[in-house]
Structures are given as C-alpha cells and as structure tokens.
Coordinates of N, CA and C in Angstrom, one line a residue:
Chain G
X1 N 121.4 -104.4 -39.4 CA 121.9 -103.1 -39.9 C 120.8 -102.4 -40.7
X2 N 120.4 -101.3 -40.3 CA 119.4 -100.6 -41.0 C 119.9 -99.6 -42.1
X3 N 121.2 -99.7 -42.4 CA 121.8 -98.8 -43.4 C 121.7 -99.5 -44.7
X4 N 122.3 -98.8 -45.7 CA 122.3 -99.4 -47.1 C 123.3 -100.6 -47.1
X5 N 122.7 -101.7 -47.7 CA 123.6 -102.8 -47.8 C 123.9 -103.2 -49.2
X6 N 125.0 -103.7 -49.5 CA 125.4 -104.1 -50.9 C 126.0 -105.4 -50.9
X7 N 125.6 -106.3 -51.8 CA 126.3 -107.5 -52.0 C 126.6 -107.8 -53.5
X8 N 127.6 -108.5 -53.8 CA 128.6 -108.9 -52.9 C 129.6 -107.9 -52.5
X9 N 130.5 -108.1 -51.6 CA 131.6 -107.1 -51.3 C 132.6 -107.1 -52.4
X10 N 133.0 -108.2 -52.9 CA 134.0 -108.3 -53.9 C 133.5 -109.2 -55.0
X11 N 133.9 -108.9 -56.2 CA 133.5 -109.8 -57.3 C 134.7 -109.8 -58.3
X12 N 135.1 -111.0 -58.7 CA 136.2 -111.1 -59.7 C 135.6 -111.9 -60.8
X13 N 135.8 -111.4 -62.0 CA 135.2 -112.1 -63.2 C 136.1 -111.8 -64.4
X14 N 135.8 -112.4 -65.5 CA 136.6 -112.2 -66.7 C 135.9 -111.3 -67.7
X15 N 136.7 -110.8 -68.6 CA 136.2 -110.0 -69.7 C 135.1 -110.8 -70.5
X16 N 134.1 -110.0 -70.9 CA 133.0 -110.6 -71.6 C 131.9 -111.2 -70.8
X17 N 132.1 -111.3 -69.5 CA 131.1 -111.9 -68.6 C 130.0 -110.8 -68.2
X18 N 129.0 -111.3 -67.5 CA 127.9 -110.5 -67.0 C 127.8 -110.7 -65.5
X19 N 127.6 -109.6 -64.7 CA 127.5 -109.7 -63.3 C 126.3 -108.9 -62.8
X20 N 125.8 -109.2 -61.7 CA 124.7 -108.4 -61.0 C 125.1 -108.0 -59.7
X21 N 125.0 -106.7 -59.4 CA 125.3 -106.1 -58.1 C 124.0 -105.8 -57.4
X22 N 123.9 -106.0 -56.2 CA 122.6 -105.8 -55.5 C 122.7 -104.8 -54.4
X23 N 121.6 -104.1 -54.2 CA 121.6 -103.0 -53.2 C 120.3 -103.0 -52.5
X24 N 120.3 -102.9 -51.1 CA 119.1 -102.8 -50.4 C 119.1 -101.4 -49.7
X25 N 118.1 -100.5 -49.9 CA 118.2 -99.2 -49.4 C 117.9 -99.2 -47.8
X26 N 118.1 -98.1 -47.2 CA 117.8 -97.9 -45.8 C 116.2 -98.1 -45.7
X27 N 115.8 -98.6 -44.6 CA 114.4 -98.7 -44.3 C 113.7 -97.3 -44.5
X28 N 112.7 -97.3 -45.3 CA 111.9 -96.0 -45.5 C 112.4 -95.2 -46.7
X29 N 113.5 -95.5 -47.2 CA 114.0 -94.7 -48.4 C 113.4 -95.3 -49.7
X30 N 113.0 -94.4 -50.5 CA 112.3 -94.8 -51.8 C 113.2 -94.7 -53.0
X31 N 114.3 -93.9 -52.8 CA 115.1 -93.7 -54.0 C 116.5 -94.4 -53.8
X32 N 117.0 -94.9 -54.9 CA 118.3 -95.6 -55.0 C 119.1 -95.0 -56.1
X33 N 120.4 -94.8 -55.8 CA 121.4 -94.2 -56.7 C 122.5 -95.2 -56.9
X34 N 123.1 -95.2 -58.1 CA 124.3 -96.0 -58.3 C 125.4 -95.1 -58.8
X35 N 126.6 -95.3 -58.2 CA 127.7 -94.5 -58.6 C 128.9 -95.5 -58.9
X36 N 129.8 -95.1 -59.7 CA 131.0 -95.9 -60.1 C 132.2 -95.0 -59.6
X37 N 133.1 -95.7 -58.9 CA 134.3 -95.0 -58.5 C 135.5 -95.7 -59.1
X38 N 136.2 -95.1 -60.1 CA 137.3 -95.7 -60.7 C 138.5 -94.7 -60.5
X39 N 139.7 -95.3 -60.8 CA 140.9 -94.5 -60.4 C 141.0 -93.3 -61.3
X40 N 140.7 -93.5 -62.6 CA 140.8 -92.3 -63.5 C 139.7 -91.4 -63.5
X41 N 138.4 -91.8 -63.3 CA 137.3 -91.0 -63.4 C 136.7 -90.5 -62.1
X42 N 137.2 -91.0 -61.0 CA 136.6 -90.6 -59.7 C 135.2 -91.2 -59.5
X43 N 134.4 -90.5 -58.7 CA 133.0 -91.0 -58.4 C 132.1 -90.4 -59.4
X44 N 131.5 -91.3 -60.1 CA 130.5 -90.8 -61.2 C 129.1 -91.3 -61.0
X45 N 128.1 -90.5 -61.2 CA 126.7 -90.9 -61.0 C 126.4 -91.8 -62.2
X46 N 125.7 -92.9 -62.0 CA 125.3 -93.8 -63.1 C 123.8 -93.6 -63.3
X47 N 123.0 -93.9 -62.3 CA 121.5 -94.0 -62.6 C 120.8 -93.8 -61.2
X48 N 119.6 -93.4 -61.3 CA 118.8 -93.2 -60.1 C 117.4 -93.8 -60.3
X49 N 116.8 -94.5 -59.3 CA 115.5 -95.0 -59.3 C 114.7 -94.4 -58.1
X50 N 113.4 -94.2 -58.4 CA 112.6 -93.8 -57.3 C 111.3 -94.6 -57.3
X51 N 111.1 -95.3 -56.3 CA 109.9 -96.1 -56.2 C 109.6 -97.0 -57.4
X52 N 110.6 -97.6 -57.9 CA 110.5 -98.5 -59.0 C 110.7 -98.0 -60.3
X53 N 110.8 -96.6 -60.5 CA 110.9 -96.0 -61.8 C 112.2 -95.3 -61.9
X54 N 112.7 -95.3 -63.1 CA 114.0 -94.6 -63.4 C 113.7 -93.1 -63.3
X55 N 114.6 -92.4 -62.5 CA 114.4 -91.0 -62.3 C 115.4 -90.1 -63.0
X56 N 116.7 -90.5 -63.0 CA 117.7 -89.8 -63.6 C 118.8 -90.7 -64.1
X57 N 119.5 -90.3 -65.2 CA 120.5 -91.1 -65.8 C 121.7 -90.2 -65.9
X58 N 122.9 -90.9 -65.6 CA 124.2 -90.2 -65.8 C 125.0 -90.8 -66.8
X59 N 126.3 -91.1 -66.5 CA 127.2 -91.6 -67.4 C 127.1 -93.1 -67.4
X60 N 126.0 -93.7 -67.7 CA 125.9 -95.1 -67.7 C 126.0 -95.7 -69.1
X61 N 126.9 -96.7 -69.2 CA 127.0 -97.3 -70.5 C 125.8 -98.1 -70.9
X62 N 125.7 -98.3 -72.2 CA 124.6 -99.1 -72.7 C 124.7 -100.5 -72.2
X63 N 125.9 -101.0 -72.0 CA 126.1 -102.4 -71.5 C 125.6 -102.6 -70.1
X64 N 125.3 -101.4 -69.4 CA 124.9 -101.5 -68.0 C 123.4 -101.2 -68.0
X65 N 122.7 -101.9 -67.0 CA 121.3 -101.6 -66.8 C 121.0 -101.8 -65.4
X66 N 119.9 -101.2 -65.0 CA 119.5 -101.3 -63.6 C 118.0 -101.4 -63.4
X67 N 117.6 -101.8 -62.3 CA 116.2 -101.8 -62.0 C 116.0 -101.8 -60.5
X68 N 114.7 -101.3 -60.1 CA 114.4 -101.2 -58.7 C 113.1 -102.1 -58.6
X69 N 113.1 -103.0 -57.6 CA 112.0 -103.9 -57.5 C 110.9 -103.4 -56.5
X70 N 109.8 -104.1 -56.5 CA 108.7 -103.6 -55.6 C 109.1 -103.5 -54.1
X71 N 110.1 -104.4 -53.7 CA 110.5 -104.3 -52.3 C 111.5 -103.2 -52.2
X72 N 111.8 -102.5 -53.2 CA 112.7 -101.3 -53.3 C 114.2 -101.6 -53.4
X73 N 114.6 -102.9 -53.3 CA 116.0 -103.2 -53.5 C 116.2 -103.0 -55.0
X74 N 117.5 -102.8 -55.3 CA 117.9 -102.5 -56.7 C 119.0 -103.4 -57.1
X75 N 119.1 -103.6 -58.4 CA 120.2 -104.4 -59.0 C 120.8 -103.6 -60.2
X76 N 122.1 -103.7 -60.3 CA 122.8 -103.1 -61.3 C 123.5 -104.2 -62.1
X77 N 123.1 -104.4 -63.4 CA 123.6 -105.4 -64.2 C 124.7 -104.8 -65.2
X78 N 125.8 -105.5 -65.2 CA 126.9 -105.1 -66.0 C 127.2 -106.2 -67.0
X79 N 127.2 -106.0 -68.3 CA 127.4 -107.1 -69.2 C 128.5 -106.8 -70.2
X80 N 129.0 -107.8 -70.9 CA 130.1 -107.7 -71.8 C 131.2 -106.9 -71.1
X81 N 131.6 -107.4 -70.0 CA 132.6 -106.7 -69.1 C 133.9 -106.5 -69.8
X82 N 134.4 -105.3 -69.6 CA 135.8 -105.0 -70.1 C 136.7 -104.7 -68.9
X83 N 138.0 -104.7 -69.2 CA 139.0 -104.4 -68.1 C 138.7 -103.0 -67.4
X84 N 138.3 -102.1 -68.2 CA 138.0 -100.8 -67.7 C 136.8 -100.6 -66.8
X85 N 136.0 -101.7 -66.7 CA 134.8 -101.7 -65.8 C 135.3 -102.0 -64.4
X86 N 136.5 -102.4 -64.2 CA 137.0 -102.6 -62.9 C 136.8 -101.3 -62.0
X87 N 136.2 -101.4 -60.9 CA 135.9 -100.2 -60.1 C 135.2 -100.6 -58.9
X88 N 134.9 -99.6 -58.0 CA 134.1 -99.7 -56.9 C 132.7 -99.2 -57.2
X89 N 131.7 -99.9 -57.0 CA 130.4 -99.5 -57.3 C 129.6 -99.3 -56.0
X90 N 129.2 -98.0 -55.9 CA 128.4 -97.6 -54.7 C 127.0 -97.5 -55.0
X91 N 126.2 -97.9 -54.0 CA 124.8 -97.6 -54.0 C 124.5 -96.6 -52.8
X92 N 123.5 -95.7 -53.1 CA 123.1 -94.8 -52.0 C 121.6 -94.8 -52.1
X93 N 121.0 -94.3 -51.0 CA 119.6 -94.2 -50.9 C 119.1 -92.9 -50.2
X94 N 118.0 -92.4 -50.6 CA 117.4 -91.2 -49.9 C 115.9 -91.4 -49.8
X95 N 115.4 -90.7 -48.9 CA 113.9 -90.8 -48.7 C 113.1 -90.4 -49.9
X96 N 113.4 -89.2 -50.5 CA 112.7 -88.8 -51.7 C 113.8 -88.8 -52.9
X97 N 113.2 -88.6 -54.0 CA 114.1 -88.6 -55.2 C 114.4 -87.3 -55.8
X98 N 113.9 -86.2 -55.3 CA 114.1 -84.9 -55.9 C 114.6 -83.9 -54.7
X99 N 115.0 -82.8 -55.2 CA 115.6 -81.9 -54.2 C 114.5 -81.1 -53.5
X100 N 113.4 -80.9 -54.1 CA 112.3 -80.0 -53.5 C 112.9 -78.7 -53.0
X101 N 113.9 -78.2 -53.7 CA 114.5 -76.9 -53.2 C 115.7 -77.1 -52.4
X102 N 115.9 -78.2 -51.8 CA 117.1 -78.5 -51.1 C 117.4 -80.0 -51.2
X103 N 118.7 -80.3 -50.9 CA 119.2 -81.6 -51.1 C 118.5 -82.6 -50.2
X104 N 118.2 -83.8 -50.7 CA 117.6 -84.8 -49.9 C 118.8 -85.8 -49.7
X105 N 119.3 -85.8 -48.5 CA 120.5 -86.5 -48.2 C 120.6 -87.9 -48.6
X106 N 121.7 -88.3 -49.3 CA 121.9 -89.7 -49.7 C 122.8 -90.4 -48.7
X107 N 122.5 -91.6 -48.4 CA 123.3 -92.4 -47.5 C 123.9 -93.6 -48.3
X108 N 125.2 -93.7 -48.2 CA 125.9 -94.6 -49.0 C 126.1 -96.0 -48.4
X109 N 126.2 -97.0 -49.2 CA 126.5 -98.3 -48.9 C 128.0 -98.5 -48.9
X110 N 128.5 -99.7 -48.5 CA 129.9 -99.9 -48.4 C 130.6 -100.2 -49.7
X111 N 129.8 -100.4 -50.8 CA 130.4 -100.6 -52.1 C 130.6 -102.0 -52.4
X112 N 130.6 -102.3 -53.7 CA 131.1 -103.6 -54.3 C 132.3 -103.4 -55.2
X113 N 133.3 -104.1 -54.8 CA 134.6 -104.0 -55.7 C 134.6 -105.0 -56.8
X114 N 134.5 -104.5 -58.0 CA 134.5 -105.4 -59.2 C 135.9 -105.4 -59.8
X115 N 136.4 -106.6 -60.0 CA 137.7 -106.7 -60.7 C 137.4 -107.6 -61.9
X116 N 137.7 -107.0 -63.1 CA 137.6 -107.7 -64.4 C 139.0 -108.1 -64.9
X117 N 139.2 -109.4 -65.0 CA 140.5 -109.9 -65.4 C 140.6 -110.2 -66.9
Chain E
X1 N 126.9 -77.6 -68.6 CA 127.4 -78.7 -67.8 C 128.0 -78.3 -66.5
X2 N 128.0 -79.2 -65.5 CA 128.5 -78.9 -64.3 C 129.9 -79.6 -64.1
X3 N 130.7 -79.1 -63.3 CA 132.0 -79.7 -63.0 C 132.5 -79.3 -61.6
X4 N 133.1 -80.3 -61.0 CA 133.7 -80.0 -59.7 C 135.1 -80.3 -59.7
X5 N 136.0 -79.4 -59.4 CA 137.4 -79.7 -59.4 C 138.1 -79.6 -58.1
X6 N 138.8 -80.6 -57.8 CA 139.7 -80.7 -56.6 C 141.1 -80.8 -57.0
X7 N 141.9 -79.7 -57.0 CA 143.2 -79.7 -57.7 C 144.2 -80.6 -57.0
X8 N 144.1 -80.9 -55.7 CA 145.0 -81.7 -55.0 C 144.5 -83.1 -54.8
X9 N 145.3 -84.1 -55.3 CA 145.0 -85.5 -55.0 C 145.4 -85.9 -53.6
X10 N 146.5 -85.3 -53.2 CA 147.1 -85.7 -51.9 C 147.4 -84.4 -51.2
X11 N 147.2 -84.4 -49.8 CA 147.6 -83.3 -49.0 C 148.0 -83.8 -47.7
X12 N 149.2 -83.4 -47.3 CA 149.7 -83.8 -46.0 C 150.0 -82.6 -45.1
X13 N 149.6 -82.6 -43.9 CA 149.8 -81.5 -43.0 C 150.2 -82.1 -41.6
X14 N 150.9 -81.3 -40.8 CA 151.2 -81.8 -39.4 C 150.0 -81.5 -38.5
X15 N 150.0 -82.4 -37.5 CA 149.0 -82.2 -36.5 C 149.1 -80.8 -35.9
X16 N 147.9 -80.2 -35.7 CA 147.9 -78.8 -35.2 C 148.0 -77.7 -36.1
X17 N 148.4 -78.1 -37.4 CA 148.5 -77.1 -38.5 C 147.2 -76.8 -39.1
X18 N 147.0 -75.6 -39.7 CA 145.8 -75.4 -40.5 C 145.7 -76.2 -41.7
X19 N 144.5 -76.5 -42.1 CA 144.3 -77.3 -43.4 C 143.3 -76.7 -44.2
X20 N 143.5 -76.7 -45.5 CA 142.5 -76.2 -46.5 C 142.5 -77.1 -47.7
X21 N 141.3 -77.7 -47.9 CA 141.1 -78.5 -49.1 C 140.4 -77.7 -50.1
X22 N 140.9 -77.6 -51.3 CA 140.3 -76.7 -52.3 C 139.3 -77.4 -53.1
X23 N 138.2 -76.7 -53.5 CA 137.2 -77.1 -54.4 C 136.7 -76.0 -55.2
X24 N 136.7 -76.1 -56.5 CA 136.1 -75.1 -57.4 C 135.0 -75.8 -58.2
X25 N 134.0 -75.1 -58.6 CA 132.9 -75.7 -59.4 C 132.6 -74.8 -60.5
X26 N 132.0 -75.4 -61.5 CA 131.4 -74.6 -62.6 C 130.0 -75.2 -62.8
X27 N 129.1 -74.2 -62.8 CA 127.7 -74.6 -63.1 C 127.0 -73.3 -63.3
X28 N 126.2 -73.2 -64.4 CA 125.5 -71.9 -64.8 C 124.4 -71.6 -63.9
X29 N 123.8 -72.5 -63.2 CA 122.7 -72.2 -62.3 C 123.1 -72.1 -60.9
X30 N 122.2 -72.4 -60.0 CA 122.5 -72.2 -58.5 C 122.7 -73.6 -58.0
X31 N 123.9 -74.0 -57.6 CA 124.1 -75.3 -57.1 C 124.0 -75.3 -55.6
X32 N 123.9 -76.5 -55.0 CA 124.1 -76.7 -53.6 C 125.4 -77.5 -53.5
X33 N 126.2 -77.1 -52.6 CA 127.6 -77.7 -52.5 C 127.7 -78.4 -51.2
X34 N 128.5 -79.5 -51.2 CA 128.7 -80.4 -50.0 C 130.2 -80.8 -50.0
X35 N 130.5 -81.2 -48.8 CA 131.7 -82.0 -48.6 C 131.3 -83.3 -48.0
X36 N 131.8 -84.4 -48.7 CA 131.7 -85.8 -48.2 C 133.1 -86.2 -47.7
X37 N 133.0 -87.2 -46.7 CA 134.3 -87.7 -46.2 C 134.2 -89.2 -46.2
X38 N 135.3 -89.8 -46.4 CA 135.4 -91.3 -46.3 C 136.6 -91.7 -45.4
X39 N 136.3 -92.0 -44.2 CA 137.4 -92.5 -43.3 C 137.8 -93.9 -43.6
X40 N 139.0 -94.3 -43.2 CA 139.4 -95.7 -43.6 C 138.4 -96.7 -43.1
X41 N 138.1 -97.6 -44.1 CA 137.2 -98.7 -43.8 C 135.7 -98.2 -43.4
X42 N 135.4 -97.1 -43.7 CA 134.0 -96.6 -43.4 C 133.3 -96.1 -44.7
X43 N 132.1 -95.9 -44.6 CA 131.3 -95.5 -45.7 C 131.5 -94.0 -46.0
X44 N 131.2 -93.7 -47.3 CA 131.2 -92.2 -47.6 C 130.0 -91.6 -46.9
X45 N 130.3 -90.5 -46.2 CA 129.3 -89.8 -45.5 C 129.4 -88.3 -45.6
X46 N 128.2 -87.7 -45.4 CA 128.2 -86.2 -45.6 C 128.8 -85.5 -44.4
X47 N 129.7 -84.6 -44.7 CA 130.4 -83.9 -43.6 C 129.7 -82.6 -43.4
X48 N 129.5 -81.8 -44.5 CA 128.8 -80.5 -44.3 C 128.2 -80.1 -45.7
X49 N 127.2 -79.2 -45.6 CA 126.6 -78.6 -46.7 C 126.6 -77.1 -46.6
X50 N 126.7 -76.4 -47.7 CA 126.9 -75.0 -47.6 C 125.7 -74.3 -47.0
X51 N 124.5 -74.7 -47.2 CA 123.4 -74.0 -46.8 C 123.2 -74.0 -45.3
X52 N 123.9 -75.0 -44.6 CA 123.7 -75.1 -43.2 C 124.6 -74.2 -42.4
X53 N 125.7 -73.8 -43.1 CA 126.7 -72.9 -42.5 C 127.2 -73.3 -41.1
X54 N 127.3 -74.6 -40.9 CA 127.7 -75.2 -39.7 C 129.2 -75.4 -39.6
X55 N 129.7 -75.7 -38.4 CA 131.0 -76.2 -38.3 C 130.9 -77.6 -37.8
X56 N 131.4 -78.6 -38.6 CA 131.3 -80.0 -38.2 C 132.7 -80.5 -38.0
X57 N 132.9 -81.1 -36.8 CA 134.3 -81.6 -36.4 C 135.3 -80.5 -36.6
X58 N 135.0 -79.3 -36.4 CA 135.9 -78.2 -36.5 C 136.1 -77.7 -38.0
X59 N 135.5 -78.4 -39.0 CA 135.6 -77.9 -40.4 C 134.5 -76.9 -40.7
X60 N 134.9 -76.0 -41.6 CA 133.9 -75.0 -42.1 C 134.2 -74.9 -43.6
X61 N 133.2 -74.5 -44.3 CA 133.3 -74.3 -45.8 C 132.4 -73.1 -46.1
X62 N 132.9 -72.2 -46.9 CA 132.1 -71.1 -47.3 C 132.0 -71.1 -48.8
X63 N 130.7 -70.9 -49.2 CA 130.6 -70.8 -50.7 C 130.9 -69.4 -51.2
X64 N 131.8 -69.3 -52.1 CA 132.2 -68.1 -52.7 C 131.7 -68.1 -54.1
X65 N 130.6 -67.4 -54.4 CA 130.1 -67.5 -55.7 C 130.9 -66.7 -56.7
X66 N 131.5 -65.7 -56.3 CA 132.4 -64.9 -57.2 C 133.6 -65.7 -57.7
X67 N 134.2 -66.5 -56.8 CA 135.3 -67.3 -57.2 C 134.9 -68.7 -57.6
X68 N 133.6 -69.0 -57.4 CA 133.0 -70.4 -57.6 C 133.8 -71.4 -56.9
X69 N 134.0 -71.1 -55.6 CA 134.8 -72.0 -54.8 C 134.1 -72.4 -53.5
X70 N 134.5 -73.5 -52.9 CA 133.8 -74.0 -51.7 C 134.9 -74.8 -51.0
X71 N 135.9 -74.1 -50.5 CA 137.1 -74.7 -49.9 C 136.8 -75.1 -48.5
X72 N 137.3 -76.3 -48.1 CA 137.1 -76.8 -46.7 C 138.3 -76.4 -45.8
X73 N 138.0 -75.9 -44.7 CA 139.1 -75.4 -43.8 C 138.9 -75.9 -42.4
X74 N 140.1 -76.1 -41.7 CA 140.1 -76.4 -40.3 C 141.3 -75.7 -39.7
X75 N 141.2 -75.0 -38.6 CA 142.3 -74.3 -38.1 C 143.4 -75.2 -37.5
X76 N 143.0 -76.3 -36.9 CA 144.0 -77.2 -36.3 C 143.7 -78.6 -36.6
X77 N 144.5 -79.2 -37.5 CA 144.2 -80.5 -38.0 C 144.5 -81.6 -36.9
X78 N 143.7 -82.6 -36.9 CA 143.9 -83.7 -35.9 C 144.2 -85.0 -36.7
X79 N 144.8 -85.9 -36.0 CA 145.1 -87.2 -36.7 C 143.9 -87.9 -37.2
X80 N 142.8 -87.8 -36.5 CA 141.6 -88.5 -36.9 C 140.9 -87.8 -38.1
X81 N 141.5 -86.7 -38.6 CA 141.0 -86.0 -39.8 C 141.5 -86.7 -41.1
X82 N 142.4 -87.6 -40.9 CA 143.0 -88.3 -42.1 C 141.9 -89.1 -42.8
X83 N 141.7 -88.8 -44.0 CA 140.6 -89.4 -44.8 C 140.6 -88.9 -46.2
X84 N 139.7 -89.5 -46.9 CA 139.5 -89.0 -48.3 C 138.3 -88.0 -48.3
X85 N 138.5 -86.9 -48.9 CA 137.4 -85.8 -48.9 C 137.0 -85.6 -50.3
X86 N 135.7 -85.5 -50.5 CA 135.1 -85.2 -51.8 C 134.2 -84.0 -51.8
X87 N 134.4 -83.1 -52.7 CA 133.5 -82.0 -52.9 C 132.4 -82.4 -53.9
X88 N 131.2 -82.0 -53.7 CA 130.1 -82.4 -54.6 C 129.1 -81.3 -54.7
X89 N 128.3 -81.4 -55.8 CA 127.2 -80.5 -55.9 C 126.0 -81.2 -56.5
X90 N 124.8 -80.5 -56.2 CA 123.6 -80.9 -57.0 C 123.1 -79.7 -57.6
X91 N 122.3 -79.9 -58.7 CA 121.7 -78.8 -59.4 C 120.3 -78.5 -59.0
X92 N 120.1 -77.6 -58.1 CA 118.8 -77.4 -57.4 C 117.7 -77.2 -58.4
X93 N 118.0 -76.3 -59.4 CA 117.0 -75.9 -60.3 C 116.4 -77.0 -61.1
X94 N 117.1 -78.1 -61.3 CA 116.7 -79.2 -62.1 C 115.8 -80.1 -61.3
X95 N 115.8 -80.0 -60.0 CA 115.1 -80.9 -59.2 C 115.8 -82.2 -59.0
X96 N 116.9 -82.4 -59.7 CA 117.6 -83.7 -59.6 C 118.4 -83.7 -58.3
X97 N 118.4 -84.8 -57.7 CA 119.1 -85.1 -56.4 C 120.4 -85.8 -56.6
X98 N 120.8 -86.2 -57.8 CA 122.0 -86.9 -57.8 C 123.2 -86.0 -57.7
X99 N 124.3 -86.5 -57.1 CA 125.5 -85.7 -56.8 C 126.5 -85.8 -57.9
X100 N 127.2 -84.7 -58.1 CA 128.3 -84.6 -59.0 C 129.6 -84.4 -58.1
X101 N 130.5 -85.4 -58.2 CA 131.7 -85.3 -57.3 C 132.9 -84.8 -58.0
X102 N 133.8 -84.2 -57.2 CA 135.2 -84.0 -57.6 C 135.9 -85.3 -57.5
X103 N 137.2 -85.3 -57.8 CA 138.0 -86.5 -57.8 C 138.6 -86.8 -56.4
X104 N 138.4 -85.9 -55.5 CA 138.8 -86.3 -54.2 C 140.2 -85.8 -53.8
X105 N 140.4 -85.6 -52.5 CA 141.7 -85.2 -51.9 C 141.9 -86.1 -50.8
X106 N 143.0 -86.8 -50.8 CA 143.4 -87.6 -49.6 C 144.2 -86.8 -48.6
X107 N 143.6 -86.6 -47.5 CA 144.3 -85.8 -46.4 C 145.0 -86.7 -45.5
X108 N 146.3 -86.5 -45.2 CA 147.0 -87.2 -44.2 C 147.5 -86.2 -43.1
X109 N 147.2 -86.5 -41.9 CA 147.7 -85.6 -40.8 C 148.8 -86.4 -40.2
X110 N 149.9 -85.7 -40.2 CA 151.1 -86.3 -39.7 C 151.3 -86.0 -38.2
X111 N 151.4 -87.1 -37.3 CA 151.5 -86.8 -35.9 C 152.8 -86.0 -35.5

C-alpha cells in the first residue's frame, strides 16, 4: 500500500499513561500533518512537519509532542493521558508543506483510535 | 481567526431528491475552500475544491464571498452518497497548508 499508513489501528490505555502513534507518509511526500477527531471538537489540526522540521502548530496540548524522522515517518507522543484525549488521530501527508498560492493536497491515513479508560 | 461552520450534524434525504449541505466560514483574508468526504470504512478524501469549479460525482459547490458560504449541492441524491461530509479551508495568504475543518454533516440517503 503506497498510501498513508498509521499504526496501531486501536489503542486502549489508562489515564496517566503515555502512548506513541506512528505514521508513514505516501511515497514521495515530505510533509506530515496530525489531526485529532473528537466527538465534541470535530477534526482539529495539531501539528505539521516538513522534511524533519516543524512547520506549523495548531491546537496541540503541551502534553503532546511529535517528530518527523529522516526516513520521513512521524510519531505523535501523547503523555499524561486524560479521559478527554480519547479520540481518532489522523495523519495526512502532502508533497510540499506550503500552499505556494494554492492548496497542496493532503492524503489521509486510516486513523488510530485511542481510548483512555 | 478562521472558523468553519456546518450547522447540520445530520441530514437525511430520499434517493432522487436534491441535497444541500451547508457550510459557512469566517476568515478575514482569502481562503481556499474544500469539501472532504468520508465513506463508511474508508479514508477521508478530497471531494472538491472551490478553485477547480468542477462537478465531482454530481456534486457542485460555489464560493459565495458575500455570504461567506460554500454549500455543497447535488440535484439527485444517490444511496452511495451516504457519508460524512466536512467543509474545510486553508489560509492561502499565510502560506500554511493545514486544514481547518467544520464539525461535519452526516448525510443519509434513504432508498
């Protein structure tokens, strides 16, 4: 599958714990985006990386962090988990990281469903 | 700040009936607007973008800057149109490519 892949599919953990979500972008894409989808907030942009560097930041909590590695895969680390962190976390990728006057289409992964008990 | 509003969480129409999914936005600059769709058990995918002015799967959407709206329309709904629809924008002037989404509308087409 040459599309965006995310692991794991499902994650169940307890409050106070730390988890890592992984994303591999489409072949050739240099930029990775993380979004959180929760029942009350909808789909919210968290953070973007381009070729290993942070490009843009959205509503990402201080307890959350991310990075993009030299092979371009990305990890989203969520720590001191709370019940409210239960959500679907999507990763997306695009070839470039900026609009250059028009949108650079993002392609989405299947998501990781995180349940915090 | 930017905001995308989809007033309807749920929308049901009969097959063959017209459908309109509403989207309003607020942004002081020039946005680019999109509709994304998520069919059951599939990934979120781009349906259409306002600058292309295309009809995709029979859907069209016109950007109305006066009303700051970008409603999605289809004259005759089909069962396969049942899905979750998200309106989204990017802020072209900032150069940022990240999307701001509305809360989504779940469309159900009744056979």
